PDB file of C-alpha atoms and ligand atoms in Angstrom:
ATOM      1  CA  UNK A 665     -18.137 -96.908-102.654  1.00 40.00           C
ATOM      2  CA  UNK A 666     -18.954 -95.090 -99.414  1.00 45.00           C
ATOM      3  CA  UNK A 667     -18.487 -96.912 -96.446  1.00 68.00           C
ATOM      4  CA  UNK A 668     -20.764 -96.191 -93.454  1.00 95.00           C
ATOM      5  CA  UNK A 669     -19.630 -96.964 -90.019  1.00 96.00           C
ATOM      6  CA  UNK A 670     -22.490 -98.489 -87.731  1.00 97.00           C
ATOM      7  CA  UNK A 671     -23.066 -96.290 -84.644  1.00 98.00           C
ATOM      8  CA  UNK A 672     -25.344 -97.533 -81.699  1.00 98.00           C
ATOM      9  CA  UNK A 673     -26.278 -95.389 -79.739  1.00 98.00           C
ATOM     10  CA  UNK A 674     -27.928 -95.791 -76.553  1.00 98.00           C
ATOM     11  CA  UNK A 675     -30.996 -93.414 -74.779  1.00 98.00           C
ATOM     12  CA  UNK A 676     -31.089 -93.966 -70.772  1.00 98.00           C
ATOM     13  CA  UNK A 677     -33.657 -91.665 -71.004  1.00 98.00           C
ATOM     14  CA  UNK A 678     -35.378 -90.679 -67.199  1.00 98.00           C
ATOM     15  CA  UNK A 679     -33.359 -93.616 -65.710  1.00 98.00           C
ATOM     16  CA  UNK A 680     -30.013 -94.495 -63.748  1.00 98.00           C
ATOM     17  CA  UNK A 681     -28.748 -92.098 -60.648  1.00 98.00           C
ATOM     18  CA  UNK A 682     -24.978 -91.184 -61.175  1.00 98.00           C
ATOM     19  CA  UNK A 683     -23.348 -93.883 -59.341  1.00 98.00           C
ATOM     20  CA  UNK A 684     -25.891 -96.472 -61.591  1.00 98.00           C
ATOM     21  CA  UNK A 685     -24.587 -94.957 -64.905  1.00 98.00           C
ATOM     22  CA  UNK A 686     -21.156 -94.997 -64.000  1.00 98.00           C
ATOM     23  CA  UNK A 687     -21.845 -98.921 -63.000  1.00 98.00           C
ATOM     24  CA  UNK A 688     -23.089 -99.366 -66.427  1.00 98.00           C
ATOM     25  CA  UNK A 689     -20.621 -97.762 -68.345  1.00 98.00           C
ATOM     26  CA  UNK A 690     -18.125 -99.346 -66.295  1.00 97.00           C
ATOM     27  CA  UNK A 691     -19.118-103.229 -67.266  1.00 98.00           C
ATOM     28  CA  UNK A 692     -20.345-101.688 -71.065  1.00 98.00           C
ATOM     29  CA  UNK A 693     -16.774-100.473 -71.194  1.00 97.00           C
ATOM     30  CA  UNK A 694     -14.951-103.729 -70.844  1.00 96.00           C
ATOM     31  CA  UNK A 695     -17.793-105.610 -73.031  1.00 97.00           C
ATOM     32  CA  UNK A 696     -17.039-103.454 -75.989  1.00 96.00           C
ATOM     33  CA  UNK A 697     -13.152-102.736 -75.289  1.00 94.00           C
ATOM     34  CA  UNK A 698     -12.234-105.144 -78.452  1.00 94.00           C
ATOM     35  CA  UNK A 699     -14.527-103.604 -81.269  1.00 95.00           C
ATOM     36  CA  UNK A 700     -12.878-100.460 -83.107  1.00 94.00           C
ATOM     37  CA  UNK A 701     -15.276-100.666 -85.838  1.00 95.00           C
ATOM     38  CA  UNK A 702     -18.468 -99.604 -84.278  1.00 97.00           C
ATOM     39  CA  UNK A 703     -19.147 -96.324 -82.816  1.00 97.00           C
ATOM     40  CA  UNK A 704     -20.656 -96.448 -79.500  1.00 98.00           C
ATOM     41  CA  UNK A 705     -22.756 -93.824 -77.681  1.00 98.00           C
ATOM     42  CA  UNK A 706     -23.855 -93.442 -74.703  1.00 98.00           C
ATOM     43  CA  UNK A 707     -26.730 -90.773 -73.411  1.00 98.00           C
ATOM     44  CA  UNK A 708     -27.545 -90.353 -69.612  1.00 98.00           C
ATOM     45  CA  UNK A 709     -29.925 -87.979 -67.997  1.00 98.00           C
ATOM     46  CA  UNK A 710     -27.510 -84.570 -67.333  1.00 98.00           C
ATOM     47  CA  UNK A 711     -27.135 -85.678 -63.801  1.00 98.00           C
ATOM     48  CA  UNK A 712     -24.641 -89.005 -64.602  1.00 98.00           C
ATOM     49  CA  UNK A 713     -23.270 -86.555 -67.820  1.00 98.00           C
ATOM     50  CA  UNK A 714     -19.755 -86.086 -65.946  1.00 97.00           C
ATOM     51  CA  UNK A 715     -19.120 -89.604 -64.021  1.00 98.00           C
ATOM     52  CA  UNK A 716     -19.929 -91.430 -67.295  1.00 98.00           C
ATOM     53  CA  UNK A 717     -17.543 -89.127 -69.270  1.00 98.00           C
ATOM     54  CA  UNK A 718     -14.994 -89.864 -66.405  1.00 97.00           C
ATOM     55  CA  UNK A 719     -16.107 -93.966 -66.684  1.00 97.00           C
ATOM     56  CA  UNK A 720     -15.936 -93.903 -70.512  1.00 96.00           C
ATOM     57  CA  UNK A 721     -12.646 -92.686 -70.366  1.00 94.00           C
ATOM     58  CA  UNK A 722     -10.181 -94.343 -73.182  1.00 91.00           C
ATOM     59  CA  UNK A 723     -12.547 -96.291 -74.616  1.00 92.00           C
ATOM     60  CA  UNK A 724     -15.130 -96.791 -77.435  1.00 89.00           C
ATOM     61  CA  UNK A 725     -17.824 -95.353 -75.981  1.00 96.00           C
ATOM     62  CA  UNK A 726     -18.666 -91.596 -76.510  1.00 97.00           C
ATOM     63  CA  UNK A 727     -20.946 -89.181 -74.641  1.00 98.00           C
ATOM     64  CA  UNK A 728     -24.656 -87.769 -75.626  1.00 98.00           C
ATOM     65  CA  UNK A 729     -26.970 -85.938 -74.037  1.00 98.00           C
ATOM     66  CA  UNK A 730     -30.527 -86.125 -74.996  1.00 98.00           C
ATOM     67  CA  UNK A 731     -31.288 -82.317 -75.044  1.00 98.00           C
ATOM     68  CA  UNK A 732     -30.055 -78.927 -75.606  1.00 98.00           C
ATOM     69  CA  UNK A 733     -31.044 -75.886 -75.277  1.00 98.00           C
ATOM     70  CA  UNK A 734     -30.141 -73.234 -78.373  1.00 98.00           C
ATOM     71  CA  UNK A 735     -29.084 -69.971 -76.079  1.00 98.00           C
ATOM     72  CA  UNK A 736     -25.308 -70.210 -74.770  1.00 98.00           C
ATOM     73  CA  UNK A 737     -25.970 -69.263 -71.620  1.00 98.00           C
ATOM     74  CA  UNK A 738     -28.846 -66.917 -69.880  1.00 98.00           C
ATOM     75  CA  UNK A 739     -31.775 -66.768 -67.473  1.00 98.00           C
ATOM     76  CA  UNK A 740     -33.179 -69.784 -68.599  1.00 98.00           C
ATOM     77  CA  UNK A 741     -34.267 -71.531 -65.719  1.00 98.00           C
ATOM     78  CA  UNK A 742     -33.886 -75.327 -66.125  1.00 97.00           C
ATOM     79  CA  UNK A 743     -31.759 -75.785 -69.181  1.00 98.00           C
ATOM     80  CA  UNK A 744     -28.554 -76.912 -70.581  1.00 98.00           C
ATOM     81  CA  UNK A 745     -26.439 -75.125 -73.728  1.00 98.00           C
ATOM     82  CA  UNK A 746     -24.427 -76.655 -75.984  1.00 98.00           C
ATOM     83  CA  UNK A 747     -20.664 -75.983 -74.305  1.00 98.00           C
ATOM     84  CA  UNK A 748     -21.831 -76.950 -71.285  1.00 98.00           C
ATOM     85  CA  UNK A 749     -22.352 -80.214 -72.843  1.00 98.00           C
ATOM     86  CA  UNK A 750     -19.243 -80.091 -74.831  1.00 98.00           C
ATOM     87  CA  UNK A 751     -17.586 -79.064 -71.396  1.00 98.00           C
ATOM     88  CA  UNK A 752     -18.903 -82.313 -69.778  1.00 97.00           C
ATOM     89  CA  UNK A 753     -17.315 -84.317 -72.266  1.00 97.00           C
ATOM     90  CA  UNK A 754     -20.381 -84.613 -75.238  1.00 98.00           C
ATOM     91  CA  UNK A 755     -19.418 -85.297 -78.442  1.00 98.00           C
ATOM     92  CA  UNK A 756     -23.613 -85.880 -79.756  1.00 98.00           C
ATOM     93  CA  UNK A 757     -26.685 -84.748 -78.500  1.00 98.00           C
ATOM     94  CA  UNK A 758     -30.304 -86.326 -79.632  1.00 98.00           C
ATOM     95  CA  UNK A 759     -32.656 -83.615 -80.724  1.00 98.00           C
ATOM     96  CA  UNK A 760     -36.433 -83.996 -81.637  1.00 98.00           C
ATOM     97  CA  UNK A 761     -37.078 -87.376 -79.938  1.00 98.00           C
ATOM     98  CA  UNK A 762     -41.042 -88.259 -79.910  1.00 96.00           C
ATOM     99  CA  UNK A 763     -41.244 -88.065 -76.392  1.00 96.00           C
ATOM    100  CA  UNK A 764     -39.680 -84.539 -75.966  1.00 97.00           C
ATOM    101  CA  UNK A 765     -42.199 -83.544 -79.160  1.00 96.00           C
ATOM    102  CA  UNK A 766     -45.069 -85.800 -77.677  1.00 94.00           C
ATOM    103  CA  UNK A 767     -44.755 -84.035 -73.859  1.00 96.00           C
ATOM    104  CA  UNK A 768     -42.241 -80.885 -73.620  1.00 97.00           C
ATOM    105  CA  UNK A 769     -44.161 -79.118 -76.744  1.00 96.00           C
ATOM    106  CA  UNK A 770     -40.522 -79.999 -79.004  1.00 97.00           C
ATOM    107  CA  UNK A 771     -42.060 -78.511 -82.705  1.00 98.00           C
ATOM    108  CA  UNK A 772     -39.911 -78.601 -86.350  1.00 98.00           C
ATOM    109  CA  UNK A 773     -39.142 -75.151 -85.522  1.00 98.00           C
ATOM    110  CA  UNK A 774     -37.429 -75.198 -81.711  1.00 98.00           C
ATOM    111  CA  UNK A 775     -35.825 -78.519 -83.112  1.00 98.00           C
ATOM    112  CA  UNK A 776     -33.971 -76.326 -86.061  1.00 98.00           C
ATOM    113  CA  UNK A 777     -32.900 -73.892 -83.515  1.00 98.00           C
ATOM    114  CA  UNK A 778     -31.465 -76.755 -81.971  1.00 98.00           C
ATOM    115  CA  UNK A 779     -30.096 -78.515 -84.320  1.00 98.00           C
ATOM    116  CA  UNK A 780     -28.183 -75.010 -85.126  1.00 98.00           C
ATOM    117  CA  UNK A 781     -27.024 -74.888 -81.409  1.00 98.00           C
ATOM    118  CA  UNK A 782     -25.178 -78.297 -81.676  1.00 98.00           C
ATOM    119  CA  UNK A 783     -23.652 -77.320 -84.577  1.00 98.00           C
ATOM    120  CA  UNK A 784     -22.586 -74.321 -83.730  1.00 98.00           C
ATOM    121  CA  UNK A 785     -21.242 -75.709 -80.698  1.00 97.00           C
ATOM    122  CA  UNK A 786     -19.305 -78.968 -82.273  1.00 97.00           C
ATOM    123  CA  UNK A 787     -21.385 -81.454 -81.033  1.00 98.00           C
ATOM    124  CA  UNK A 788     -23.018 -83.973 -83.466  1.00 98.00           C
ATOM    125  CA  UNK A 789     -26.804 -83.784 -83.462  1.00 98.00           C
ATOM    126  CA  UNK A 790     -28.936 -86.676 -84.151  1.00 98.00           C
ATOM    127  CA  UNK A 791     -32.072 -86.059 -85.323  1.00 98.00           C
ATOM    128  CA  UNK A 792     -34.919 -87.877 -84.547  1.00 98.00           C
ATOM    129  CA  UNK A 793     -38.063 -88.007 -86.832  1.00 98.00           C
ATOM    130  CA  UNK A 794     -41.024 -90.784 -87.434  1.00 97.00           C
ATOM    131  CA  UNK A 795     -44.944 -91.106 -87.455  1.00 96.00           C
ATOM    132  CA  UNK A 796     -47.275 -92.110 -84.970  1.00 94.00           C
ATOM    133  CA  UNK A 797     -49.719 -95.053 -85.690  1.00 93.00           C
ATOM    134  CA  UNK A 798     -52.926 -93.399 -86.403  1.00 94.00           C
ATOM    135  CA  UNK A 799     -50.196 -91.253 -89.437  1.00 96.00           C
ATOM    136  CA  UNK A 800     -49.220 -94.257 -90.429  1.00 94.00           C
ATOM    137  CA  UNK A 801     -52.653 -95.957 -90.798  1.00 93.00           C
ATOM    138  CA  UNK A 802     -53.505 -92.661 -92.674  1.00 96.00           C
ATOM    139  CA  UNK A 803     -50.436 -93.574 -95.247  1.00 96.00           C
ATOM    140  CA  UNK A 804     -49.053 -89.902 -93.876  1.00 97.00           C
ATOM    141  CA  UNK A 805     -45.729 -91.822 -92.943  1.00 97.00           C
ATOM    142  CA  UNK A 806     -43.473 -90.218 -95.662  1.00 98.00           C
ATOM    143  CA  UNK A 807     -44.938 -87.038 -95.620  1.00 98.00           C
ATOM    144  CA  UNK A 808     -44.594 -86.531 -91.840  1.00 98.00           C
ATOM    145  CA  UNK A 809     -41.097 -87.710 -92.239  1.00 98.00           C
ATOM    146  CA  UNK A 810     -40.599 -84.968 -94.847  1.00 98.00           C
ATOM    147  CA  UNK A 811     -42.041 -82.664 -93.221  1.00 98.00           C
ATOM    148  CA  UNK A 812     -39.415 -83.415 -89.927  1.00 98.00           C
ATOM    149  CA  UNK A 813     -36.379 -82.966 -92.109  1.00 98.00           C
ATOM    150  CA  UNK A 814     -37.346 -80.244 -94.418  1.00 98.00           C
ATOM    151  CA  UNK A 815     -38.101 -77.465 -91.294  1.00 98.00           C
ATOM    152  CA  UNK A 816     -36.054 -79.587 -89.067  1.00 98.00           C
ATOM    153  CA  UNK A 817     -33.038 -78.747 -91.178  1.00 98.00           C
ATOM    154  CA  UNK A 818     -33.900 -75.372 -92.446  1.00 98.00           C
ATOM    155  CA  UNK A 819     -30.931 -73.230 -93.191  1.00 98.00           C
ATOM    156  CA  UNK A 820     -28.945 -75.538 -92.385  1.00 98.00           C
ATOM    157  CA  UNK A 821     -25.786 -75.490 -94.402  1.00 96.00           C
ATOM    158  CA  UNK A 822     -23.196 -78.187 -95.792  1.00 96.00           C
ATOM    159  CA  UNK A 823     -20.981 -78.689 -93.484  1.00 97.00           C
ATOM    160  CA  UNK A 824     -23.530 -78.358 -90.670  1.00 97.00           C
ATOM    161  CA  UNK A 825     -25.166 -81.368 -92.641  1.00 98.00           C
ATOM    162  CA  UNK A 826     -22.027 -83.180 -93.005  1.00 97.00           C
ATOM    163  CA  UNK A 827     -21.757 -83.652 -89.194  1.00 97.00           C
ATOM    164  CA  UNK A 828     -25.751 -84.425 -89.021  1.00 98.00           C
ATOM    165  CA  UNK A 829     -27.286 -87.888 -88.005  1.00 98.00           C
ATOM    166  CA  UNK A 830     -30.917 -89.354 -88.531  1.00 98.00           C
ATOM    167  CA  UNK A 831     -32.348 -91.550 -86.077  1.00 98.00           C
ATOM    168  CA  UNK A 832     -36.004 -92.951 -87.472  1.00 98.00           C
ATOM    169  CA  UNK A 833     -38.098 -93.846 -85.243  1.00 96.00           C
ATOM    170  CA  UNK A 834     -41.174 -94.609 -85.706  1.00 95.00           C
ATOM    171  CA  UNK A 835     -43.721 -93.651 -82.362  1.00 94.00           C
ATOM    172  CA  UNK A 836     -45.578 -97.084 -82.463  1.00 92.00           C
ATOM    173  CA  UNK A 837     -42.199 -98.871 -82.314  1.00 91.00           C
ATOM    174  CA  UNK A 838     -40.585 -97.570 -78.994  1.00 89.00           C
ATOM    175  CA  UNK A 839     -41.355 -98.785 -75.725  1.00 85.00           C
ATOM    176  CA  UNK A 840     -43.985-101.328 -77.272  1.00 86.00           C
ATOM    177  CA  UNK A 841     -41.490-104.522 -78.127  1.00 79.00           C
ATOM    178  CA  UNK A 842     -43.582-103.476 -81.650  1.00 81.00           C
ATOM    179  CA  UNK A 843     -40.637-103.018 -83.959  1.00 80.00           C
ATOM    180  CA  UNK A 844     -40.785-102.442 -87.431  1.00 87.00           C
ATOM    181  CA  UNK A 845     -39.992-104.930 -89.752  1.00 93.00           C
ATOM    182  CA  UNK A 846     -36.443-104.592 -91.449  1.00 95.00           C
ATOM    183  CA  UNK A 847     -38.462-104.391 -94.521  1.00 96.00           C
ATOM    184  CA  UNK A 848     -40.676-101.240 -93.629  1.00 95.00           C
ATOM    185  CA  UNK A 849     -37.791 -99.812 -91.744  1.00 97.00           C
ATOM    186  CA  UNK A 850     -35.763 -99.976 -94.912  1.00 97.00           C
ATOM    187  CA  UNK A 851     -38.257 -98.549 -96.769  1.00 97.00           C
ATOM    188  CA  UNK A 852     -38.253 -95.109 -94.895  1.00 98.00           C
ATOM    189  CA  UNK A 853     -34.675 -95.537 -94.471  1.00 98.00           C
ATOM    190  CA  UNK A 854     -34.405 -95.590 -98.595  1.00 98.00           C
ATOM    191  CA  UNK A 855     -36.896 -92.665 -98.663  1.00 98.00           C
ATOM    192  CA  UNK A 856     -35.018 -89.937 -95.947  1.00 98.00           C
ATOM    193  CA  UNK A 857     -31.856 -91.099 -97.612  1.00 98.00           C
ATOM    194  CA  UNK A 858     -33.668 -89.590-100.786  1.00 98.00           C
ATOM    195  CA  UNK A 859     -35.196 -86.448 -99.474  1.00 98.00           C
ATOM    196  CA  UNK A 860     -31.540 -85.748 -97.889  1.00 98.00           C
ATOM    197  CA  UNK A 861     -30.083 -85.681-101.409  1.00 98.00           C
ATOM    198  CA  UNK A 862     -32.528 -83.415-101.989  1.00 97.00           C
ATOM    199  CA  UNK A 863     -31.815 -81.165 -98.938  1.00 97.00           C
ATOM    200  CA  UNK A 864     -28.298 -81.795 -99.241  1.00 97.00           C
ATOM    201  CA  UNK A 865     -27.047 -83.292-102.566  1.00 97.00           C
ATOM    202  CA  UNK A 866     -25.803 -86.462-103.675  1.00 97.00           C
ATOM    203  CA  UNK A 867     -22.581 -86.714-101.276  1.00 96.00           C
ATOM    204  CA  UNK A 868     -24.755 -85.999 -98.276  1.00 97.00           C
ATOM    205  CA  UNK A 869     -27.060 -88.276 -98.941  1.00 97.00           C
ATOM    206  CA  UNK A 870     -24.361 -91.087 -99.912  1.00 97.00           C
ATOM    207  CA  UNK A 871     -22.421 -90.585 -96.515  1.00 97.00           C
ATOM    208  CA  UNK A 872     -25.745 -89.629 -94.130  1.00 98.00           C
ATOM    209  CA  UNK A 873     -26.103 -92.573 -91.225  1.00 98.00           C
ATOM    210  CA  UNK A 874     -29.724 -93.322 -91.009  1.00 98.00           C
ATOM    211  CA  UNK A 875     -30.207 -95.045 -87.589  1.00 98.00           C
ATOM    212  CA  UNK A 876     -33.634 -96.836 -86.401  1.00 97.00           C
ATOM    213  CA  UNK A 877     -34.704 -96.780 -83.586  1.00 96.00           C
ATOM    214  CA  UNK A 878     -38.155 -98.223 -81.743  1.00 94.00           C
ATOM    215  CA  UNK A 879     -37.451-101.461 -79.755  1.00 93.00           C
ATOM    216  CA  UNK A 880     -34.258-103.086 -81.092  1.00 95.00           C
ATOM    217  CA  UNK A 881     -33.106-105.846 -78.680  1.00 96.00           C
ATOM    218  CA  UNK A 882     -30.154-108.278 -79.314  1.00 97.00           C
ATOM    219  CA  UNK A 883     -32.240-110.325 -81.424  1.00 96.00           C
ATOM    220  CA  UNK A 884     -33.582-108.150 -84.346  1.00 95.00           C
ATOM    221  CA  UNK A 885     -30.329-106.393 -84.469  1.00 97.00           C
ATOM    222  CA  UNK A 886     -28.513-108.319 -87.570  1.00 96.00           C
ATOM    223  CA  UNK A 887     -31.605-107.894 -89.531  1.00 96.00           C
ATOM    224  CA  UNK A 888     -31.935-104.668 -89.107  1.00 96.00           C
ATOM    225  CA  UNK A 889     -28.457-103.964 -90.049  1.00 96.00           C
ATOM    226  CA  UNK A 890     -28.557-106.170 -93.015  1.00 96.00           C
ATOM    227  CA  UNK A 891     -30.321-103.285 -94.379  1.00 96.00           C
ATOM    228  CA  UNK A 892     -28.723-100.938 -96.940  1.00 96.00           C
ATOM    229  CA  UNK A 893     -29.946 -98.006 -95.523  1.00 97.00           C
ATOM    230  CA  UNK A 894     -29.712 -98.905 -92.090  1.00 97.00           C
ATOM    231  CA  UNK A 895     -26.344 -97.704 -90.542  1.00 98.00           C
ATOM    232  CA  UNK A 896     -27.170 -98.421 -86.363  1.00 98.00           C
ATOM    233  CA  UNK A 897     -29.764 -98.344 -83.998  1.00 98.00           C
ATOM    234  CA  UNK A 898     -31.120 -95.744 -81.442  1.00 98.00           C
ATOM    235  CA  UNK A 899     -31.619 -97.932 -78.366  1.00 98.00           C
ATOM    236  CA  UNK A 900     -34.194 -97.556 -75.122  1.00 97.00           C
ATOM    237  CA  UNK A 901     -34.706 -99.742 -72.942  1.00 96.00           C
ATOM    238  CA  UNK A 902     -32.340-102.342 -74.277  1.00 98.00           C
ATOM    239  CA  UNK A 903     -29.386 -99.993 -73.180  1.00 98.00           C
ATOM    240  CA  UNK A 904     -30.083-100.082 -69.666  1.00 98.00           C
ATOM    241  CA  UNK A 905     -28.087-102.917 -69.708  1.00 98.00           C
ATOM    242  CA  UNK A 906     -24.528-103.565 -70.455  1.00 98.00           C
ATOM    243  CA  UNK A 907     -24.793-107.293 -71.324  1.00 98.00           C
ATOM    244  CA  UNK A 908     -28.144-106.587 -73.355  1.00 98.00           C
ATOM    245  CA  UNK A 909     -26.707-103.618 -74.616  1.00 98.00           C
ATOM    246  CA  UNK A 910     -23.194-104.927 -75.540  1.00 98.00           C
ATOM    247  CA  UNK A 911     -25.207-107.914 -77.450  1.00 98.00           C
ATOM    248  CA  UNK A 912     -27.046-105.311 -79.785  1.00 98.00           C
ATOM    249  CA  UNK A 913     -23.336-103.840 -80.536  1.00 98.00           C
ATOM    250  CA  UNK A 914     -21.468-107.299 -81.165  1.00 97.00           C
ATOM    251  CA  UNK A 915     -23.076-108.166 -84.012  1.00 96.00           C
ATOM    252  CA  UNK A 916     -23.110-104.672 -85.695  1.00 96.00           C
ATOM    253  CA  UNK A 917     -18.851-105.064 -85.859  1.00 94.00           C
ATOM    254  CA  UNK A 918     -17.439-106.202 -89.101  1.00 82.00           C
ATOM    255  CA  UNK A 919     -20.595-105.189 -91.316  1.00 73.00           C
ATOM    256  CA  UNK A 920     -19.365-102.230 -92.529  1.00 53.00           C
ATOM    257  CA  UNK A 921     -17.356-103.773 -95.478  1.00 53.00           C
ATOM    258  CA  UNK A 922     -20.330-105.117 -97.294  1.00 51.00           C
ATOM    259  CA  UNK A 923     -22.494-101.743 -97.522  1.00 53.00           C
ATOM    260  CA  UNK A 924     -22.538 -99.268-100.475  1.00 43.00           C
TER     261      UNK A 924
HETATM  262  P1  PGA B1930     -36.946 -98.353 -77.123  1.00 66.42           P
HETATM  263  O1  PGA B1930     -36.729 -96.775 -77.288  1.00 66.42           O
HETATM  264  O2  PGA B1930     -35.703 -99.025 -77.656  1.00 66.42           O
HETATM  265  O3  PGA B1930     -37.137 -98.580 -75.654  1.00 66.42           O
HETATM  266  O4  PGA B1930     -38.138 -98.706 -77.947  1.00 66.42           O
HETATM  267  C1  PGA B1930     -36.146 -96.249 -78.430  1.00 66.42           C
HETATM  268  C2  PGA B1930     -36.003 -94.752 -78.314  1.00 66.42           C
HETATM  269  O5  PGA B1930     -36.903 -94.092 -77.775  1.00 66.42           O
HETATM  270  O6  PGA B1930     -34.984 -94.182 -78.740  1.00 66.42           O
END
């Protein structure tokens, strides 16, 4: 039996100056200090990247950031490679979130090259896929979703897919306090889980953390998680805060036992 460990991560997104985020991580710090059996992550905007790193120091709480950009280094006005982020202390980076594909112009194909820039550069990308409304009324949720991981993880080979993480998150969910039912989350959950044994084999699939992600709050957390193919959470707006934050976390610790 494979045991997956939960991992929460949290998105900060376009919000919290430096000396905000390292408040933050400061009081999410001591929250979490007692729970070894939960990964934590944490992504600020590249601006708070270093004083978090230096706030999250000897703790449970790792670093993201929510971008990358696939050249090294270059004249490339604007953006931020892979060991520069592993130089301020990353250990993940989100690729593919709906916002960066809804208003930068993110496709399958720049999120591949990305995904093979985190790789490449030891950080642990987590992939974000999931349908808009107007797909999902159309019944096009699974084949968008297949769509994501198939060119999303093009050439991508197994050890590269080893290290990979799945956030699903469906568009109409985040921001809109809409969240998915555990039911329909589990559903897609069950169904990438599939397509990744497919892409990957059998021990990929098995070991894969699927995490959802669309307005989880302290209070749909345990259901959510009670899910066998759900393995954490990709958090907005609930991370902003510690206390809120810390209370989506809590109840993920001491879960892992009981799934396959
Ligand atoms: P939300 O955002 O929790 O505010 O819905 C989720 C996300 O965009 O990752």
């Amino acid at each position: 039996m494979t045991k997956r460990k939960p991992l929460i991560a949290g998105n900060w997104k376009m919000f919290k100056t430096g000396p905000e985020a390292k408040e933050l991580t400061s009081r999410l710090k001591s929250l979490v200090s007692d729970i070894v059996d939960v990964d934590v992550m944490v992504a600020p905007p590249f601006t708070a990247l270093a004083v978090v790193a230096e706030a999250a120091q000897d703790s449970v709480v790792y670093l993201g950031a929510q971008d990358l950009f696939w050249e090294t280094e270059g004249a490339y006005t604007g953006q931020i490679s892979a060991p520069m982020l592993t130089a301020a202390g990353c250990s993940y980076v989100i690729i593919g979130h709906s916002e960066r594909r809804q208003f930068f112009g993110e496709t399958n194909e720049t999120v591949n090259r990305k995904i093979k820039a985190a790789l490449e550069g030891e950080l642990i990308p987590v992939l974000c896929v999931g349908e808009s409304e107007a797909q999902r009324d159309n019944e096009q949720t699974f084949s968008v979703v297949k769509t994501q991981l198939k060119e999303g993880l093009e050439g991508i080979d197994t050890p590269g897919l080893e290290r990979l993480i799945v956030a699903y998150e469906p568009i109409w969910a985040i921001g809109t306090g809409k969240t998915a039912t555990s039911e329909q989350a589990q559903e897609v959950h069950e169904f990438i889980r599939k397509q990744m044994e497919t892409i990957g084999g059998n021990s990929i699939a098995k070991t894969l953390r699927i995490l959802y992600g669309g307005s989880v709050k302290p209070k749909n957390i345990a259901g959510l998680m009670a899910k066998d193919d759900i393995d954490g959470a990709l958090v907005g707006g609930a991370s902003l805060d510690a206390d809120t934050f810390a209370g989506i976390i809590r109840p993920c610790s001491h879960l892992a036992e009981g799934k396959a």
